[in-house]
Coordinates of C-alpha atoms in Angstrom, one line a residue:
M1 CA 4.6 -13.9 24.1
Q2 CA 5.3 -18.0 23.4
I3 CA 8.8 -18.8 22.5
P4 CA 9.1 -20.9 19.8
S5 CA 11.6 -23.4 18.5
A6 CA 15.1 -22.0 18.2
R7 CA 15.4 -24.6 15.2
K8 CA 12.5 -22.5 13.2
I9 CA 13.9 -19.2 13.0
R10 CA 17.0 -18.4 10.4
T11 CA 20.4 -17.6 12.4
V12 CA 21.9 -14.5 11.7
R13 CA 25.3 -13.3 11.8
S14 CA 24.7 -10.0 13.3
A15 CA 21.8 -8.1 14.7
P16 CA 20.8 -5.1 12.5
M17 CA 20.9 -1.3 13.4
S18 CA 17.2 -0.8 12.3
L19 CA 14.4 -2.9 12.4
E20 CA 13.5 -2.0 9.0
D21 CA 16.0 -4.9 7.6
V22 CA 13.7 -7.2 8.7
T23 CA 11.0 -6.0 5.9
G24 CA 10.2 -9.1 3.9
A25 CA 11.1 -11.4 6.6
A26 CA 8.9 -14.6 6.1
Y27 CA 8.3 -17.3 9.3
G28 CA 6.4 -20.6 9.1
P29 CA 4.5 -22.2 7.3
Y30 CA 3.7 -23.5 10.9
Q31 CA 0.9 -26.8 11.3
L32 CA -1.7 -26.0 13.7
R33 CA -5.5 -28.3 14.1
I34 CA -8.6 -26.4 15.1
S35 CA -9.2 -28.5 17.9
P36 CA -12.4 -28.9 19.8
E37 CA -10.5 -28.3 23.0
K38 CA -8.7 -25.3 22.0
V39 CA -11.9 -23.9 20.7
R40 CA -14.1 -24.5 23.5
E41 CA -11.2 -22.8 25.9
Y42 CA -11.0 -19.8 23.4
A43 CA -14.6 -19.4 23.4
A44 CA -14.6 -19.3 27.3
A45 CA -11.6 -17.1 27.7
T46 CA -13.4 -14.4 25.7
G47 CA -16.9 -15.0 27.1
D48 CA -18.6 -15.9 24.0
E49 CA -21.9 -18.6 23.6
P50 CA -20.3 -21.7 24.8
D51 CA -23.0 -24.2 22.9
R52 CA -22.9 -22.2 19.4
W53 CA -19.2 -22.7 18.6
L54 CA -18.9 -26.6 18.9
E55 CA -18.2 -27.6 15.1
H56 CA -16.9 -24.2 14.0
A57 CA -14.7 -21.6 16.0
P58 CA -15.6 -18.1 16.3
P59 CA -14.4 -15.7 13.7
S60 CA -12.1 -14.2 16.6
Y61 CA -10.6 -17.5 16.6
A62 CA -8.4 -15.7 13.7
G63 CA -6.3 -13.9 17.0
A64 CA -5.1 -17.4 18.2
Q65 CA -4.3 -18.6 14.2
L66 CA -2.5 -15.1 13.8
F67 CA -0.3 -15.8 17.4
V68 CA 0.9 -19.3 16.0
A69 CA 3.2 -17.0 13.9
A70 CA 3.5 -14.1 15.5
P71 CA 6.0 -15.0 18.5
H72 CA 8.2 -16.2 16.3
F73 CA 8.5 -12.7 14.5
L74 CA 8.7 -11.4 18.2
D75 CA 11.5 -14.0 19.2
D76 CA 13.4 -13.5 16.2
P77 CA 16.9 -11.8 17.5
R78 CA 16.8 -9.5 15.1
V79 CA 13.6 -8.3 16.2
R80 CA 13.7 -9.0 20.1
P81 CA 15.7 -5.9 20.9
F82 CA 13.0 -3.8 19.4
T83 CA 9.8 -5.4 21.7
G84 CA 10.5 -3.7 25.0
I85 CA 7.4 -1.6 23.7
L86 CA 4.9 -3.6 22.0
V87 CA 1.4 -1.8 21.3
H88 CA -1.0 -3.6 18.9
V89 CA -2.6 -0.5 16.9
D90 CA -4.8 -2.0 14.4
Q91 CA -5.9 -5.2 13.2
S92 CA -7.9 -6.9 10.0
F93 CA -9.3 -10.3 9.2
T94 CA -11.1 -11.4 6.4
W95 CA -12.4 -14.7 6.3
H96 CA -12.8 -17.1 3.3
A97 CA -14.4 -20.4 4.8
P98 CA -15.7 -21.1 7.9
L99 CA -13.1 -22.4 10.5
V100 CA -13.8 -26.1 10.8
V101 CA -13.3 -27.8 14.1
G102 CA -10.3 -30.7 13.7
T103 CA -9.3 -29.0 10.4
A104 CA -5.6 -29.3 10.1
V105 CA -4.1 -25.6 9.1
T106 CA -0.8 -24.2 8.5
V107 CA -0.2 -20.5 9.2
T108 CA 2.5 -18.4 7.4
G109 CA 3.9 -14.6 8.8
R110 CA 5.3 -11.9 6.7
V111 CA 6.9 -8.8 7.8
D112 CA 5.5 -6.4 4.9
R113 CA 6.6 -3.1 5.7
V114 CA 8.3 -1.4 8.8
R115 CA 8.0 2.0 9.3
E116 CA 10.0 4.1 11.4
R117 CA 9.0 7.5 13.2
S118 CA 11.2 9.3 16.3
G119 CA 12.6 5.8 17.1
R120 CA 9.9 3.9 17.1
F121 CA 8.8 1.3 14.5
F122 CA 5.3 0.7 12.7
V123 CA 5.5 -2.9 11.7
T124 CA 3.0 -4.2 9.4
F125 CA 2.7 -8.1 9.7
L126 CA 0.9 -10.3 7.5
A127 CA -0.6 -13.8 8.3
E128 CA -2.4 -16.4 6.1
V129 CA -4.3 -19.4 7.1
E130 CA -4.4 -22.0 4.5
T131 CA -6.0 -25.9 4.9
N132 CA -3.1 -28.4 4.1
D133 CA -4.6 -28.8 0.4
G134 CA -4.3 -25.3 -0.2
K135 CA -7.4 -23.6 0.7
R136 CA -7.5 -19.9 1.6
L137 CA -9.2 -19.8 5.2
L138 CA -8.1 -16.4 6.7
D139 CA -5.8 -13.3 5.8
S140 CA -4.7 -11.2 8.8
V141 CA -2.9 -7.9 8.7
S142 CA -1.5 -6.4 11.6
T143 CA 0.2 -3.2 12.8
F144 CA 2.3 -3.0 16.1
L145 CA 4.0 -0.4 17.1
M146 CA 7.3 -1.2 18.6
G147 CA 10.7 -0.4 20.1
E148 CA 13.2 -0.4 22.9
A149 CA 11.8 -0.4 26.3
S150 CA 11.4 3.2 28.0
N151 CA 13.4 4.7 30.3
T152 CA 10.7 6.5 32.0
P153 CA 8.0 4.8 33.4
A154 CA 4.5 6.7 33.0
E155 CA 3.9 9.4 35.9
D156 CA 1.0 7.4 37.4
E157 CA 0.9 3.9 38.7
R158 CA -2.0 1.9 39.1
T159 CA -2.7 -0.8 42.0
E160 CA -3.7 -3.7 40.4
P161 CA -7.0 -5.2 41.6
P162 CA -7.4 -8.5 43.3
V163 CA -6.4 -11.3 40.5
W164 CA -10.1 -12.6 40.3
K165 CA -12.1 -9.2 40.4
R166 CA -14.2 -8.3 37.3
E167 CA -17.5 -6.2 36.2
L168 CA -20.1 -7.5 34.1
N169 CA -19.0 -10.0 31.7
D170 CA -22.3 -10.6 29.3
V171 CA -22.5 -13.8 27.2
P172 CA -23.9 -13.3 23.7
L173 CA -27.0 -14.4 22.9
P174 CA -28.4 -14.9 19.3
Q175 CA -30.4 -11.6 18.1
P176 CA -33.1 -11.0 15.0
W177 CA -31.7 -8.9 12.1
P178 CA -32.3 -5.4 13.5
G179 CA -32.6 -3.9 10.1
V180 CA -30.5 -0.6 8.8
G181 CA -30.3 2.1 10.5
Q182 CA -30.7 0.0 13.7
D183 CA -28.9 -0.9 17.0
L184 CA -27.8 -4.2 18.3
P185 CA -27.9 -5.0 21.8
S186 CA -24.6 -4.1 23.7
L187 CA -22.8 -6.4 25.6
S188 CA -21.1 -5.3 28.7
K189 CA -17.8 -6.9 29.4
S190 CA -15.0 -6.7 32.0
A191 CA -12.0 -9.0 32.6
S192 CA -10.3 -10.3 35.8
R193 CA -6.4 -10.6 36.0
L194 CA -7.0 -14.1 35.9
D195 CA -9.2 -13.8 32.8
L196 CA -5.7 -12.2 30.9
V197 CA -4.0 -15.5 31.7
K198 CA -6.6 -17.7 30.7
Y199 CA -6.8 -15.6 27.7
A200 CA -3.0 -15.7 27.1
A201 CA -3.0 -19.7 27.2
A202 CA -6.2 -20.0 24.8
S203 CA -4.8 -17.5 22.3
G204 CA -0.7 -17.6 22.2
D205 CA -0.7 -13.9 23.5
F206 CA 2.0 -13.9 26.3
N207 CA 3.2 -10.3 25.6
P208 CA 4.1 -9.5 29.4
I209 CA 2.4 -6.4 29.5
H210 CA -1.1 -8.3 29.9
F211 CA 0.0 -10.0 33.1
D212 CA 3.1 -8.6 34.5
H213 CA 3.1 -4.9 36.5
D214 CA 6.5 -4.7 36.3
A215 CA 6.8 -5.3 32.4
A216 CA 3.8 -3.0 31.8
R217 CA 5.2 -0.2 33.7
G218 CA 8.5 -0.7 31.7
A219 CA 6.4 -0.4 28.5
G220 CA 5.2 3.3 29.7
L221 CA 2.2 2.1 31.2
T222 CA 0.6 2.9 34.0
G223 CA -0.5 -0.9 34.7
I224 CA -1.6 -4.0 33.3
V225 CA -3.9 -4.1 30.4
V226 CA -5.9 -6.1 28.4
H227 CA -5.0 -7.9 25.2
G228 CA -6.2 -5.7 22.1
L229 CA -7.3 -8.5 20.5
M230 CA -9.6 -9.8 23.6
M231 CA -11.5 -6.6 23.0
A232 CA -11.5 -7.4 19.4
A233 CA -13.2 -10.8 19.8
W234 CA -15.8 -8.5 22.5
A235 CA -16.3 -6.3 19.5
M236 CA -17.5 -9.2 17.3
Q237 CA -19.8 -11.1 19.4
P238 CA -22.7 -8.7 18.8
I239 CA -22.0 -9.0 15.1
A240 CA -21.8 -12.3 14.8
S241 CA -24.8 -12.7 17.3
I242 CA -27.2 -11.6 14.4
S243 CA -26.3 -14.5 11.6
A244 CA -26.5 -17.9 12.2
R245 CA -24.0 -18.5 9.5
P246 CA -20.5 -20.9 10.6
D247 CA -18.8 -18.1 9.2
P248 CA -20.7 -14.9 10.5
I249 CA -18.2 -12.4 9.6
A250 CA -16.7 -11.8 6.2
H251 CA -14.1 -9.0 7.1
A252 CA -13.1 -7.0 10.2
K253 CA -10.9 -3.7 10.2
L254 CA -10.2 -2.4 14.0
R255 CA -8.4 0.0 15.6
F256 CA -7.2 0.2 19.2
R257 CA -7.5 3.2 20.3
S258 CA -7.0 3.0 24.3
P259 CA -5.8 0.7 26.5
L260 CA -8.3 -0.8 29.2
H261 CA -7.1 -2.3 32.8
P262 CA -8.6 -5.3 34.1
A263 CA -11.4 -5.5 36.7
A264 CA -12.6 -2.2 34.5
Q265 CA -15.9 -2.3 33.0
A266 CA -16.4 -2.1 28.9
T267 CA -19.6 -1.6 26.9
V268 CA -19.7 -3.2 22.9
S269 CA -22.0 -1.5 21.0
A270 CA -22.8 -1.9 17.0
S271 CA -25.0 -0.1 14.5
V272 CA -26.3 -1.7 11.1
Q273 CA -24.6 1.0 8.8
D274 CA -25.7 -0.4 5.0
V275 CA -26.7 -4.0 3.9
A276 CA -26.0 -5.4 0.3
E277 CA -28.6 -5.1 -2.5
D278 CA -28.6 -9.3 -2.1
E279 CA -29.3 -8.6 1.3
V280 CA -26.4 -11.4 1.9
D281 CA -23.9 -8.8 3.5
A282 CA -24.4 -6.3 6.2
Q283 CA -21.8 -3.2 7.2
V284 CA -21.7 -2.8 10.8
S285 CA -20.0 -0.4 13.0
V286 CA -18.8 -1.4 16.3
K287 CA -17.7 0.6 19.4
V288 CA -15.9 -0.8 22.5
R289 CA -15.8 2.1 25.3
S290 CA -14.9 2.4 28.6
G291 CA -16.8 5.4 30.5
D292 CA -16.4 8.4 28.0
E293 CA -13.2 6.8 25.9
D294 CA -13.1 4.8 23.0
L295 CA -11.2 1.7 23.5
V296 CA -11.9 0.2 20.1
T297 CA -13.9 1.3 17.0
G298 CA -14.1 -0.8 13.7
I299 CA -16.2 -1.4 10.6
C300 CA -17.5 -5.2 10.1
V301 CA -19.1 -7.0 7.3
A302 CA -21.6 -9.6 8.3
R303 CA -22.7 -12.3 6.5
L304 CA -26.5 -12.9 7.2
G305 CA -27.8 -15.1 4.5
G306 CA -26.7 -17.2 1.4

């Protein structure tokens, strides 16, 4: 992960015996500018439509804003011993306004809840993004599975593909409103090992399991895996494609079910489940799959008009 300034982390006298002791700990506020350069870098790293996101950031840029605060939590001396295993379990975002390029914002994080189960910890981490005058832009709720590093690596070990290798990686294009019960055009997605490094730079998510084979093995994986939030960005792209609004998604709740390895082929599919009576919002189910395996599943609320 990014290494934050030590001056911004509260000094503690001794490390706790349990991660539950950091419940309620707050991180921030941290300053961030939604710069055009970073938005272009993020859109390119996630394979998004480059010409659309010039004046506004794509909704999935919420992941980069989350990782303004999350690295400070993960690098907290009280937390660091429990980051040997670090898995993103699920994620929800709620957007209150468009993410306007050039806006200066503050990001604040807080540990809301910690649950221990068989020596592992499920941590609920909240993040809030506001403009400097106090206007709320984004709420984020993350669940991380954390624990000490595994002493027994997975029995199977993958051979990592060449750094540049990937399969089809479609760029989303504007799509007409399909109507209730209809499917959106699917997207083929894939990431090379180089893509994962570019995404880490664009998003701030430098968890080494996404680029370091030995670190991934130490976390109990067979090899390097794609960022969960990169797959979340893929999942949101077909939904954003059916709305011309600068804030095409109101809410997203996603569950990360299985990892994807670099150079593997994934497919994003989405289906309209329901539409509000005023026809402003639509509920869309989304799924990222590789072969017959679900990688990410979720529900998003698309903003169609208004």
